[in-house]
Tab-separated table of C-alpha atoms and ligand atoms in Angstrom:
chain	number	residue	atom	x	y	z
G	1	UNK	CA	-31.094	10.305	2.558
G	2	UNK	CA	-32.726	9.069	-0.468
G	3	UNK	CA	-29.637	9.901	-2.632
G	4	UNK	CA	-28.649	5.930	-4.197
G	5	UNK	CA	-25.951	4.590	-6.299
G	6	UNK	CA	-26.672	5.564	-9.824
G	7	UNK	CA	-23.718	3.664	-11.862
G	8	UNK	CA	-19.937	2.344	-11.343
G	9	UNK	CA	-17.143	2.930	-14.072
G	10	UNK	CA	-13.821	1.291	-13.992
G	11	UNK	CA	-10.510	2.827	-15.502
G	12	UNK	CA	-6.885	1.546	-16.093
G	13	UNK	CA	-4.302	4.566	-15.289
G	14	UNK	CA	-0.585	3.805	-16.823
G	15	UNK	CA	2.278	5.994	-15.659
G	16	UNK	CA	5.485	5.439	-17.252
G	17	UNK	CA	8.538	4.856	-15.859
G	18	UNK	CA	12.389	5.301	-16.938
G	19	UNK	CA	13.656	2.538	-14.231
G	20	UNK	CA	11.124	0.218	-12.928
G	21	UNK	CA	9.758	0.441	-9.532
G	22	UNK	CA	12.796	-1.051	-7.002
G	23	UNK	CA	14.964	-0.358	-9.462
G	24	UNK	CA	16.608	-1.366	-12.997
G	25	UNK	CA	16.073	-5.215	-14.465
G	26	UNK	CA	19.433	-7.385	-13.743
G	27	UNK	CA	21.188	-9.586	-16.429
G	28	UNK	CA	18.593	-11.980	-17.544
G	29	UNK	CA	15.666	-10.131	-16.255
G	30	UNK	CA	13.662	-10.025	-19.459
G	31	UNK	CA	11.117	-7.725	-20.176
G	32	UNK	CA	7.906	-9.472	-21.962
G	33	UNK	CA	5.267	-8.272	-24.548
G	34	UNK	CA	2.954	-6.623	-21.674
G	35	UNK	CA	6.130	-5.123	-20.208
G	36	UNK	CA	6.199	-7.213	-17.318
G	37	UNK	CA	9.563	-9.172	-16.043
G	38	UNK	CA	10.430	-11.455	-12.870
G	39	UNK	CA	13.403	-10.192	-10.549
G	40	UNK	CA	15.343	-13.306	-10.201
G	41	UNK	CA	15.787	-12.371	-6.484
G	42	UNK	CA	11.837	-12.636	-4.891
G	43	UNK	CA	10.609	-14.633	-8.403
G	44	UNK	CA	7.471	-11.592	-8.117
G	45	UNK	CA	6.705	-10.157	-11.547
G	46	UNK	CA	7.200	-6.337	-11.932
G	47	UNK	CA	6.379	-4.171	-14.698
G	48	UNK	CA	8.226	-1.505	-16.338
G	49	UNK	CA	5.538	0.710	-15.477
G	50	UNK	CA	3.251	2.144	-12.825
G	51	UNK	CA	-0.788	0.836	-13.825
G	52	UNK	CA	-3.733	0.762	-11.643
G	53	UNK	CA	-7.466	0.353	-11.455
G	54	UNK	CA	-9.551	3.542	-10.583
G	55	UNK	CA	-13.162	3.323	-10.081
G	56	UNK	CA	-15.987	5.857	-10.286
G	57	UNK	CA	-18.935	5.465	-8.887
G	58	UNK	CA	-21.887	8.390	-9.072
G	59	UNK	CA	-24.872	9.036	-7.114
G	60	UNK	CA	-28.124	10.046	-8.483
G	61	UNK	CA	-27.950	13.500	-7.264
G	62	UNK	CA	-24.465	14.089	-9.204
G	63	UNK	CA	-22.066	12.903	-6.500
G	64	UNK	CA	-19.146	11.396	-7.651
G	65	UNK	CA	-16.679	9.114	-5.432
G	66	UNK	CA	-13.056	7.472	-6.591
G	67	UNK	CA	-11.423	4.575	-5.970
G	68	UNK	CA	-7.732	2.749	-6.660
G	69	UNK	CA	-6.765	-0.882	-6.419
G	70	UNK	CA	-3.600	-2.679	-7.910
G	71	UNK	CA	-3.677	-3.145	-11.757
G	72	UNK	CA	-0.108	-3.245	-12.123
G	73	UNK	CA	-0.872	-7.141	-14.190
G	74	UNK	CA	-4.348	-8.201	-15.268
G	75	UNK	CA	-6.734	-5.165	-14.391
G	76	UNK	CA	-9.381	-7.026	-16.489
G	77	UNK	CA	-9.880	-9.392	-13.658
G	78	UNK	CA	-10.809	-6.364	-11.354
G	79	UNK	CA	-13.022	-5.222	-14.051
G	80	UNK	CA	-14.908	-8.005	-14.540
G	81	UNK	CA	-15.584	-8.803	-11.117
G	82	UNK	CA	-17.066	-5.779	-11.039
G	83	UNK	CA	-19.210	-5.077	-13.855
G	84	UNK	CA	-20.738	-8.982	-13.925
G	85	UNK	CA	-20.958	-9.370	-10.657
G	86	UNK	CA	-20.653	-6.820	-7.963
G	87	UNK	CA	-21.846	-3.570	-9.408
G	88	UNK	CA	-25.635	-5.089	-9.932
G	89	UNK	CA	-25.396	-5.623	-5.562
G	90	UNK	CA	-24.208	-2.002	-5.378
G	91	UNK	CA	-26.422	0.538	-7.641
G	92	UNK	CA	-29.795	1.571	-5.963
G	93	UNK	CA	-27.956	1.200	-2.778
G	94	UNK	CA	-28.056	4.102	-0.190
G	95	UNK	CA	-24.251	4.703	0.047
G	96	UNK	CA	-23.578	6.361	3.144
G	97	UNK	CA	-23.154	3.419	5.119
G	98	UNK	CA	-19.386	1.899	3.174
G	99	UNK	CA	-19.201	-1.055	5.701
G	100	UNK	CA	-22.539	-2.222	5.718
G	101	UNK	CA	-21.862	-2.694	1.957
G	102	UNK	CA	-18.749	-3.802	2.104
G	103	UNK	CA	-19.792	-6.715	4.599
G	104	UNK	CA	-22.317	-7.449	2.210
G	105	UNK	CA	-20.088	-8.211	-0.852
G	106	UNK	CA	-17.244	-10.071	1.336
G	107	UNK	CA	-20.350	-12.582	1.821
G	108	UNK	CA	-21.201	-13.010	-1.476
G	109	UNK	CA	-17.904	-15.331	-2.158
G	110	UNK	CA	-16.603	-16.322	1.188
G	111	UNK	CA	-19.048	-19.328	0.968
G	112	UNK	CA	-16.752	-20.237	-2.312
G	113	UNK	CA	-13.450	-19.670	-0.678
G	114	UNK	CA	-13.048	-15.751	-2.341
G	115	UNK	CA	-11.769	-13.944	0.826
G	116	UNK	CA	-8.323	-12.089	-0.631
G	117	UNK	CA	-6.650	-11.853	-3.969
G	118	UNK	CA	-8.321	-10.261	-6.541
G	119	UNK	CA	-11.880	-10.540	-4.930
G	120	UNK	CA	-10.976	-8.537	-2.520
G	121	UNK	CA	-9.152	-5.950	-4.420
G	122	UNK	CA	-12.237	-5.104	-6.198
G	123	UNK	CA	-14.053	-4.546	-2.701
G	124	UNK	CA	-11.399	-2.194	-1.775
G	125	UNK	CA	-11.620	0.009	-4.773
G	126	UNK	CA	-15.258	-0.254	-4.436
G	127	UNK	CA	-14.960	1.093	-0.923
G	128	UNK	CA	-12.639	3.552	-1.012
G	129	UNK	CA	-15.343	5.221	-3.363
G	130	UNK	CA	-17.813	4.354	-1.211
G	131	UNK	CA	-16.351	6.390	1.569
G	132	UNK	CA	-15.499	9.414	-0.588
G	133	UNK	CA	-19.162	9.773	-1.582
G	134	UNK	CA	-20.283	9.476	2.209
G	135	UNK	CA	-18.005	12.509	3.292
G	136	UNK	CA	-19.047	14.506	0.343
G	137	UNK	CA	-22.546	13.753	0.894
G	138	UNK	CA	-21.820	15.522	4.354
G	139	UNK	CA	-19.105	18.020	3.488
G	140	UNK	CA	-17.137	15.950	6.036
G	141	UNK	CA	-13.284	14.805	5.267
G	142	UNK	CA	-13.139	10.395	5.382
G	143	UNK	CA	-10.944	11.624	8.673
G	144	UNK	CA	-13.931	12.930	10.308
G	145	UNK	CA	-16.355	10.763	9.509
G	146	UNK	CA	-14.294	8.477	11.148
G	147	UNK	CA	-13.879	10.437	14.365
G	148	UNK	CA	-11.353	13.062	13.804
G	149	UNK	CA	-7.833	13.879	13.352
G	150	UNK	CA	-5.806	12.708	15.695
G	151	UNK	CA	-2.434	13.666	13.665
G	152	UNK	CA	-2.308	15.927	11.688
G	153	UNK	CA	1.201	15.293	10.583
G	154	UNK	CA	2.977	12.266	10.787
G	155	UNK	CA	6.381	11.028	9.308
G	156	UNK	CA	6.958	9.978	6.080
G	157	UNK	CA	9.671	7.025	5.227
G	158	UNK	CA	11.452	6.989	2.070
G	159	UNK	CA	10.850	3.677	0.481
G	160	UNK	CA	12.727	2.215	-2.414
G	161	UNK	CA	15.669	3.823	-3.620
G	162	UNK	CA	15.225	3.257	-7.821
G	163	UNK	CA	19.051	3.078	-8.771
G	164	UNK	CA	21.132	0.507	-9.732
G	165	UNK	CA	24.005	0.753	-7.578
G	166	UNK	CA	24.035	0.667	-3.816
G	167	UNK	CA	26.705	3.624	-4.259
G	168	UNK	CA	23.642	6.009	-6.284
G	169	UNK	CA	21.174	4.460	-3.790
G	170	UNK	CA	23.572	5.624	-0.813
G	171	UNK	CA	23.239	9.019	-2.625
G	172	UNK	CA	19.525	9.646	-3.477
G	173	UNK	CA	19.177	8.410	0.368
G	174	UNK	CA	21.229	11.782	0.632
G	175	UNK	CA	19.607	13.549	-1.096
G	176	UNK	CA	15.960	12.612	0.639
G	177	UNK	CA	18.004	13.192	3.570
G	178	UNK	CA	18.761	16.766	2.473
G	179	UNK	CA	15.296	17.670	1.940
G	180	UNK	CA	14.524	17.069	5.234
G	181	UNK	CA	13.758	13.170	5.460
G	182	UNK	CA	15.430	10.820	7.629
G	183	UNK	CA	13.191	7.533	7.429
G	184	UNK	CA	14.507	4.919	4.741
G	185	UNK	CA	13.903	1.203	3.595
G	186	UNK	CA	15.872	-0.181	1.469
G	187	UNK	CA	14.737	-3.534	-0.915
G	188	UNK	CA	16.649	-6.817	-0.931
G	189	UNK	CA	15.926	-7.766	-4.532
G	190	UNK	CA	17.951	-4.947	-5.310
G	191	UNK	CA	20.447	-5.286	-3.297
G	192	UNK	CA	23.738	-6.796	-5.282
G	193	UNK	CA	25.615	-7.363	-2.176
G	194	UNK	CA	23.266	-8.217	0.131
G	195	UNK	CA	21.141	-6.952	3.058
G	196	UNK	CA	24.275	-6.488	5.644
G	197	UNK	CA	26.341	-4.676	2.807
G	198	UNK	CA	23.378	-2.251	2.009
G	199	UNK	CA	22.035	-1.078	5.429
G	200	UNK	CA	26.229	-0.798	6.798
G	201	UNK	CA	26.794	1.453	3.649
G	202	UNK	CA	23.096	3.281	3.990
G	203	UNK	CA	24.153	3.588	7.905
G	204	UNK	CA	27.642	4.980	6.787
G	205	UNK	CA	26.125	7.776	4.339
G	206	UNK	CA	23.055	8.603	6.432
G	207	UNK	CA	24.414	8.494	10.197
G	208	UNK	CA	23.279	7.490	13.590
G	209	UNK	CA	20.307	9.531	13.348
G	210	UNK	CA	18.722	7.787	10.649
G	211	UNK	CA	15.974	5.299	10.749
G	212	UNK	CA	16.622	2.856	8.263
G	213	UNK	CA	14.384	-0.382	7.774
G	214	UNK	CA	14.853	-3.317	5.468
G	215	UNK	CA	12.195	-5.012	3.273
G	216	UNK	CA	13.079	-8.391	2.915
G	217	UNK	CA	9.993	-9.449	0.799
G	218	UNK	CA	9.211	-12.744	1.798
G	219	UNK	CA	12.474	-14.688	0.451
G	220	UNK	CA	13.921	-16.666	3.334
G	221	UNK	CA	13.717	-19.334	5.521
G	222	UNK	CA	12.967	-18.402	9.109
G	223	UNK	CA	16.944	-19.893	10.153
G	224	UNK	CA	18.055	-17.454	7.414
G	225	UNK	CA	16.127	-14.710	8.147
G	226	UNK	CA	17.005	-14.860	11.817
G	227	UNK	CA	20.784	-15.035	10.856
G	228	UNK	CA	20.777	-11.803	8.122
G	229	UNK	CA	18.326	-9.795	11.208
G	230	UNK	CA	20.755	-10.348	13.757
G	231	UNK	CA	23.860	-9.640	11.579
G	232	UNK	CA	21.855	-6.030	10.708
G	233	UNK	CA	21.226	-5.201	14.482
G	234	UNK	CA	24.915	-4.141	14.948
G	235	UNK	CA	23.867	-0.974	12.081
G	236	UNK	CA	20.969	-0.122	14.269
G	237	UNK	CA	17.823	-1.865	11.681
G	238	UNK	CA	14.512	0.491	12.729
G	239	UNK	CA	12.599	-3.097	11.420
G	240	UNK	CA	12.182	-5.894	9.261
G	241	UNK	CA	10.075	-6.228	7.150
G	242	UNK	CA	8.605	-9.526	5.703
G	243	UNK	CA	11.174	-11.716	6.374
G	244	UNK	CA	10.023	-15.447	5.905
G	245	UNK	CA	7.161	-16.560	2.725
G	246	UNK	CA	3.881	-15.345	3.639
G	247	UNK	CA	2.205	-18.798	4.041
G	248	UNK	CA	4.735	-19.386	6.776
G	249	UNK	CA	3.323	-18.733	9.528
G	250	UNK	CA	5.207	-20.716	12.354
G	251	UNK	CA	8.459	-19.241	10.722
G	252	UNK	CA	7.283	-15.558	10.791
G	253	UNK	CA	6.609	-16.301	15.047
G	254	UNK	CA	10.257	-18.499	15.123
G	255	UNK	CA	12.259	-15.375	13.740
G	256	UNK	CA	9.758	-12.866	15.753
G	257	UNK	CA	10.431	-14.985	19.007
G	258	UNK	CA	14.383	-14.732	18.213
G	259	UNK	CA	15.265	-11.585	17.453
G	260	UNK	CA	15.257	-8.311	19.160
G	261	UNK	CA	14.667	-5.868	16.213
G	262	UNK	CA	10.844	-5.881	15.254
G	263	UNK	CA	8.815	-7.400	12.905
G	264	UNK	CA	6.816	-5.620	10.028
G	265	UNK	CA	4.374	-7.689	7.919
G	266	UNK	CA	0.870	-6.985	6.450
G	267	UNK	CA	1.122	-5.023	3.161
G	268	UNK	CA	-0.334	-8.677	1.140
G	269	UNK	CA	-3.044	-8.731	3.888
G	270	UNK	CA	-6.788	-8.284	2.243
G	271	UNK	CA	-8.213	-8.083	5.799
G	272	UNK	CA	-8.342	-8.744	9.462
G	273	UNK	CA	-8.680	-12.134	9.543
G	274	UNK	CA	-5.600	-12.130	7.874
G	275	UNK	CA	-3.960	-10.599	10.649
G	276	UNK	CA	-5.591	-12.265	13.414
G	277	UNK	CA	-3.835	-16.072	12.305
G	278	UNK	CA	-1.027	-13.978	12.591
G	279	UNK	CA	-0.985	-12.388	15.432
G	280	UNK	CA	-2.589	-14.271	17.768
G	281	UNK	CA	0.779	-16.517	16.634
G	282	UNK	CA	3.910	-14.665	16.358
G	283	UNK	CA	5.316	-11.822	18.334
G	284	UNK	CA	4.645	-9.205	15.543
G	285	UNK	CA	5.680	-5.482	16.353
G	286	UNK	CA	4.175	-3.210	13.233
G	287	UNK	CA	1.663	-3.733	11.096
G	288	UNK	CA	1.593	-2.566	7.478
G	289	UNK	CA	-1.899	-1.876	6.151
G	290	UNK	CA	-1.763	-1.254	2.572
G	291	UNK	CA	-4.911	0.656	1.323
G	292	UNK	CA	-5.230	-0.639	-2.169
G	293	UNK	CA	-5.663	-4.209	-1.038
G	294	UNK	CA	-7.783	-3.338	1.981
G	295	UNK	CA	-10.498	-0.460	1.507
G	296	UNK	CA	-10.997	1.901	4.335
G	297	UNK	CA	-13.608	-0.364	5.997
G	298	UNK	CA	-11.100	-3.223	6.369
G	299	UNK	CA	-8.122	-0.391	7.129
G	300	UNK	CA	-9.689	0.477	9.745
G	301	UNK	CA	-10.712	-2.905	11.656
G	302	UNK	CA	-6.804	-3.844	10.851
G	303	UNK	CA	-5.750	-0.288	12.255
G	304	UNK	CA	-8.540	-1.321	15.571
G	305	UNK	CA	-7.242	-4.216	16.317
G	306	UNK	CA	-3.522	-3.332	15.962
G	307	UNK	CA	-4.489	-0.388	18.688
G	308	UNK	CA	-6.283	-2.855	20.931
G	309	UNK	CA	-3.007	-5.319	20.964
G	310	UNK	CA	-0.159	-2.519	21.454
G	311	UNK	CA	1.096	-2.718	17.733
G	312	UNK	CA	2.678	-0.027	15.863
G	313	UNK	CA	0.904	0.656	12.731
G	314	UNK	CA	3.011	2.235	9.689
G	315	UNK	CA	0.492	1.597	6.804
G	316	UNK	CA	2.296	0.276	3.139
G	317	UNK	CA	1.994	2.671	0.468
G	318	UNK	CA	2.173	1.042	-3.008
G	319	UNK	CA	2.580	2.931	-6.217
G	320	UNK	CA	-0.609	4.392	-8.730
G	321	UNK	CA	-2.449	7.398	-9.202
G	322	UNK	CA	-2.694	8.505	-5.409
G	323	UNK	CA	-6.470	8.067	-4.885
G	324	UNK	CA	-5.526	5.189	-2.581
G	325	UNK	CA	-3.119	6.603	-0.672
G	326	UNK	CA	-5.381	10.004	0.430
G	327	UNK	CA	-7.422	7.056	1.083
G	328	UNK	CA	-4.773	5.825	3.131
G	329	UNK	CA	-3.646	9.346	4.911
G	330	UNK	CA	-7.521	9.984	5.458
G	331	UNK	CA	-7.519	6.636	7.866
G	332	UNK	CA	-3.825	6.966	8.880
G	333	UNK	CA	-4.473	10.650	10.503
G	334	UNK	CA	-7.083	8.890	12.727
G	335	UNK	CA	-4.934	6.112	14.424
G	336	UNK	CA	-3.258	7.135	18.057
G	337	UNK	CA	-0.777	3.975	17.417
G	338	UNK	CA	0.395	5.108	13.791
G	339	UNK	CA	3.901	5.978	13.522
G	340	UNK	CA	4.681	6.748	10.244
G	341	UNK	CA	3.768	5.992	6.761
G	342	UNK	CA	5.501	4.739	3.786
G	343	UNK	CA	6.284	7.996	1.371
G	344	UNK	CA	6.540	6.776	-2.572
G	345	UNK	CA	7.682	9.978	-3.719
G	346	UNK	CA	7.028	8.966	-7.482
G	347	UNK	CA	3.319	9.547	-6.815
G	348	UNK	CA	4.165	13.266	-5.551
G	349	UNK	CA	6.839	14.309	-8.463
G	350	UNK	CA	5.285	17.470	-10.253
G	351	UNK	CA	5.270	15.520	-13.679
G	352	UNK	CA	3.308	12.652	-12.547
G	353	UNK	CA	1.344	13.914	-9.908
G	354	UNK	CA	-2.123	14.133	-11.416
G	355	UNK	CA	-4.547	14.641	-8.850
G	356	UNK	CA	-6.847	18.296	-7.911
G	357	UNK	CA	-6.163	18.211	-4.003
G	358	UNK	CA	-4.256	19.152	-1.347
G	359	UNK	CA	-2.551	15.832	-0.274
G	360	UNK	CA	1.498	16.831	0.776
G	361	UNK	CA	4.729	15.233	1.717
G	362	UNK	CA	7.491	17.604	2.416
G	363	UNK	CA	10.631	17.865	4.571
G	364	UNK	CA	9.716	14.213	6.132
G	365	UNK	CA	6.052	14.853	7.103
G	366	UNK	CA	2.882	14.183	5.624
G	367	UNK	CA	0.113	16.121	5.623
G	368	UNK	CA	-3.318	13.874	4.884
G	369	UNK	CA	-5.826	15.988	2.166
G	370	UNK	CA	-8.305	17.924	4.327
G	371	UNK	CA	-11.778	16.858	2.876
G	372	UNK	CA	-14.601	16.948	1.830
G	373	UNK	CA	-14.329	12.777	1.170
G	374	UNK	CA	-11.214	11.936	0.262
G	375	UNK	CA	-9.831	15.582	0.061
G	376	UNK	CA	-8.688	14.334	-3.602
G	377	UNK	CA	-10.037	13.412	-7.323
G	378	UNK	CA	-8.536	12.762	-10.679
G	379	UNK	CA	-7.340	16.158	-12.345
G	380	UNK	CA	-8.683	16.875	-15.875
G	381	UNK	CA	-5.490	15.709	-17.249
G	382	UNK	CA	-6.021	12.638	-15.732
G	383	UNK	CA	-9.476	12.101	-16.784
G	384	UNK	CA	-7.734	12.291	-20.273
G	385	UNK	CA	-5.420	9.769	-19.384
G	386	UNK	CA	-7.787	6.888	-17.830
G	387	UNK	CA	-8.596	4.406	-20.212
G	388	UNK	CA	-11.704	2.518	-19.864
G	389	UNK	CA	-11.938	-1.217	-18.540
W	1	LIG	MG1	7.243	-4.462	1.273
């Protein structure tokens, strides 16, 4: 094909909010001058909005490809990574080979010690659009240029419950359960009474049917963690997530070895490698690939070797525009070992959802975007909104 990369373009995308994602600031939570605050209980910085980085790249015979990474603080570092460095390796490039490139700019840095962060965020946007240009080059869905669908539904968890009390968060779980979901996770930040107070209230309003799942986000010590996991097993915890820093390695396999409900990490992952220390470690039971971090080409090897070991895989879905998470349901639909996906349903409410596609979540199920490419692409409104990097 002698179709090649003809130029790359990188957006910010801001969605506001009325309660930040996980939920309302507490008492001394202050919100600074870019909007961003630190939730005393995980010390992570949050904004009071949704932002992220979209990237389009076109071809020279008109095609045009998106991509989404995290923006949600400095998006000018994804920027310039790619427009003074990685965008001169990519244009006059053939693009229907995505991994070939994307191996290609992984070496670049790894020599310098670049192989996650920010670096690596960058490659992911990159591929993502990379991989929507090959399918529509084709007329083939992502999906199928990947093999084929081998689900074409799969369940959707509801994950965060934005209120401020665990008595409205017991009730929107309700009403999620009403509309025909019955997945949950519920965040310890925002818990005010802790993680055995939320799930036995969540377990009380939802019944024994639900699935309910904890994310712990990184904030104990592996004696801790162990201690709070065992004290949830009683209210029937589907897994935990995250539950010891994620430097700690030899924790994550102590609480893994020592408690019976299993173990979710991976959504801070930027790629297999990443997994492998971890794995080949501790007794881990799902992985969480998270799309925006990752790129397809790196999804996918994460999604491989998951298969390969007997893992579950129930990919991380983070908040933004949505091009990342078709991105995500394109790859997901593939994977025999997937068994659900994270559902953010703040990307799919009718005011915010700004995308020309047929990407769905409804009554607990997801239904991936058919094709060609990602199956999705900014609508005209949102081609308004994007604000050039
Ligand atoms: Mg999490």
């Amino acid at each position: 094909m002698n179709d090649k990369i003809k130029s790359i373009e990188v957006f910010t995308l801001t969605l506001n909010r009325d309660i930040p994602y996980l939920g309302a600031t507490g008492e001394g939570e202050n919100i600074n001058e870019k909007g961003y605050f630190v939730r005393d209980a995980n010390k992570t910085v949050y904004s009071t909005f949704d932002r992220s980085v979209l990237l389009r790249m076109e071809t020279t015979s008109g095609i045009v490809g998106w991509g989404e990474t995290y923006g949600l603080v400095a998006p000018g570092v994804i920027r310039e990574l790619i427009t003074d460095l990685l965008a001169n390796f990519i244009i006059g490039r053939d693009p229907s080979d995505p991994s070939v490139i994307y191996d290609n700019l992984y070496d670049l840095m790894r020599f310098r010690g670049y192989t996650g962060g920010f670096y690596v965020d960058a490659l992911a946007a990159i591929d993502i659009a990379l991989w929507d240009i090959a399918g529509r080059q084709v007329g083939k869905s992502v999906a199928e240029l990947l093999g084929g669908v081998k689900k074409k539904k799969f369940i959707a968890y509801v994950s965060g419950l934005p209120k401020k009390s665990i008595e409205a968060r017991g009730k929107l779980a309700k009403a999620w359960q009403k509309k025909g979901f019955n997945s949950f996770k519920f965040a310890a930040p925002v818990a005010e009474f802790g993680l055995v107070e939320e799930i036995s209230h969540l377990r009380t309003v939802l019944g024994p049917t639900a699935k309910i799942s904890a994310d712990m986000h990184w904030n104990h010590s592996a004696d801790n963690a162990i201690e709070l996991i065992q004290a949830m097993e009683k209210y029937d915890l589907w897994f935990a997530e995250a539950p010891v820093r994620t430097e700690d390695i030899s924790g994550l396999g102590k609480v893994a070895k020592n408690v019976t409900v299993p173990i979710a990490v991976g959504e801070e992952w930027r790629t297999h490698f990443d997994m492998l220390h971890r794995v080949e470690r501790c007794k881990i039971a799902i992985v969480q690939p998270e799309m925006g971090h990752k790129g397809i080409t790196n999804f996918v090897r994460i999604g491989e070797l998951a298969t390969e070991l007997g893992l579950d895989i129930i990919p991380h879905a983070t908040i933004g525009a949505g091009i990342f998470l078709a991105a995500s349901l394109q790859v997901s639909s593939c994977m025999q070992a997937l068994s659900g996906h994270e559902f953010q349903h703040s990307v799919f409410e009718p005011n915010r959802w700004i995308l020309d596609g047929n990407m769905d979540c409804a009554a607990g199920f997801y239904t991936p975007p058919s094709g060609p490419g990602l199956g999705v692409e900014p609508s005209a409104e949102a081609l308004e909104m994007l604000k050039k990097l």
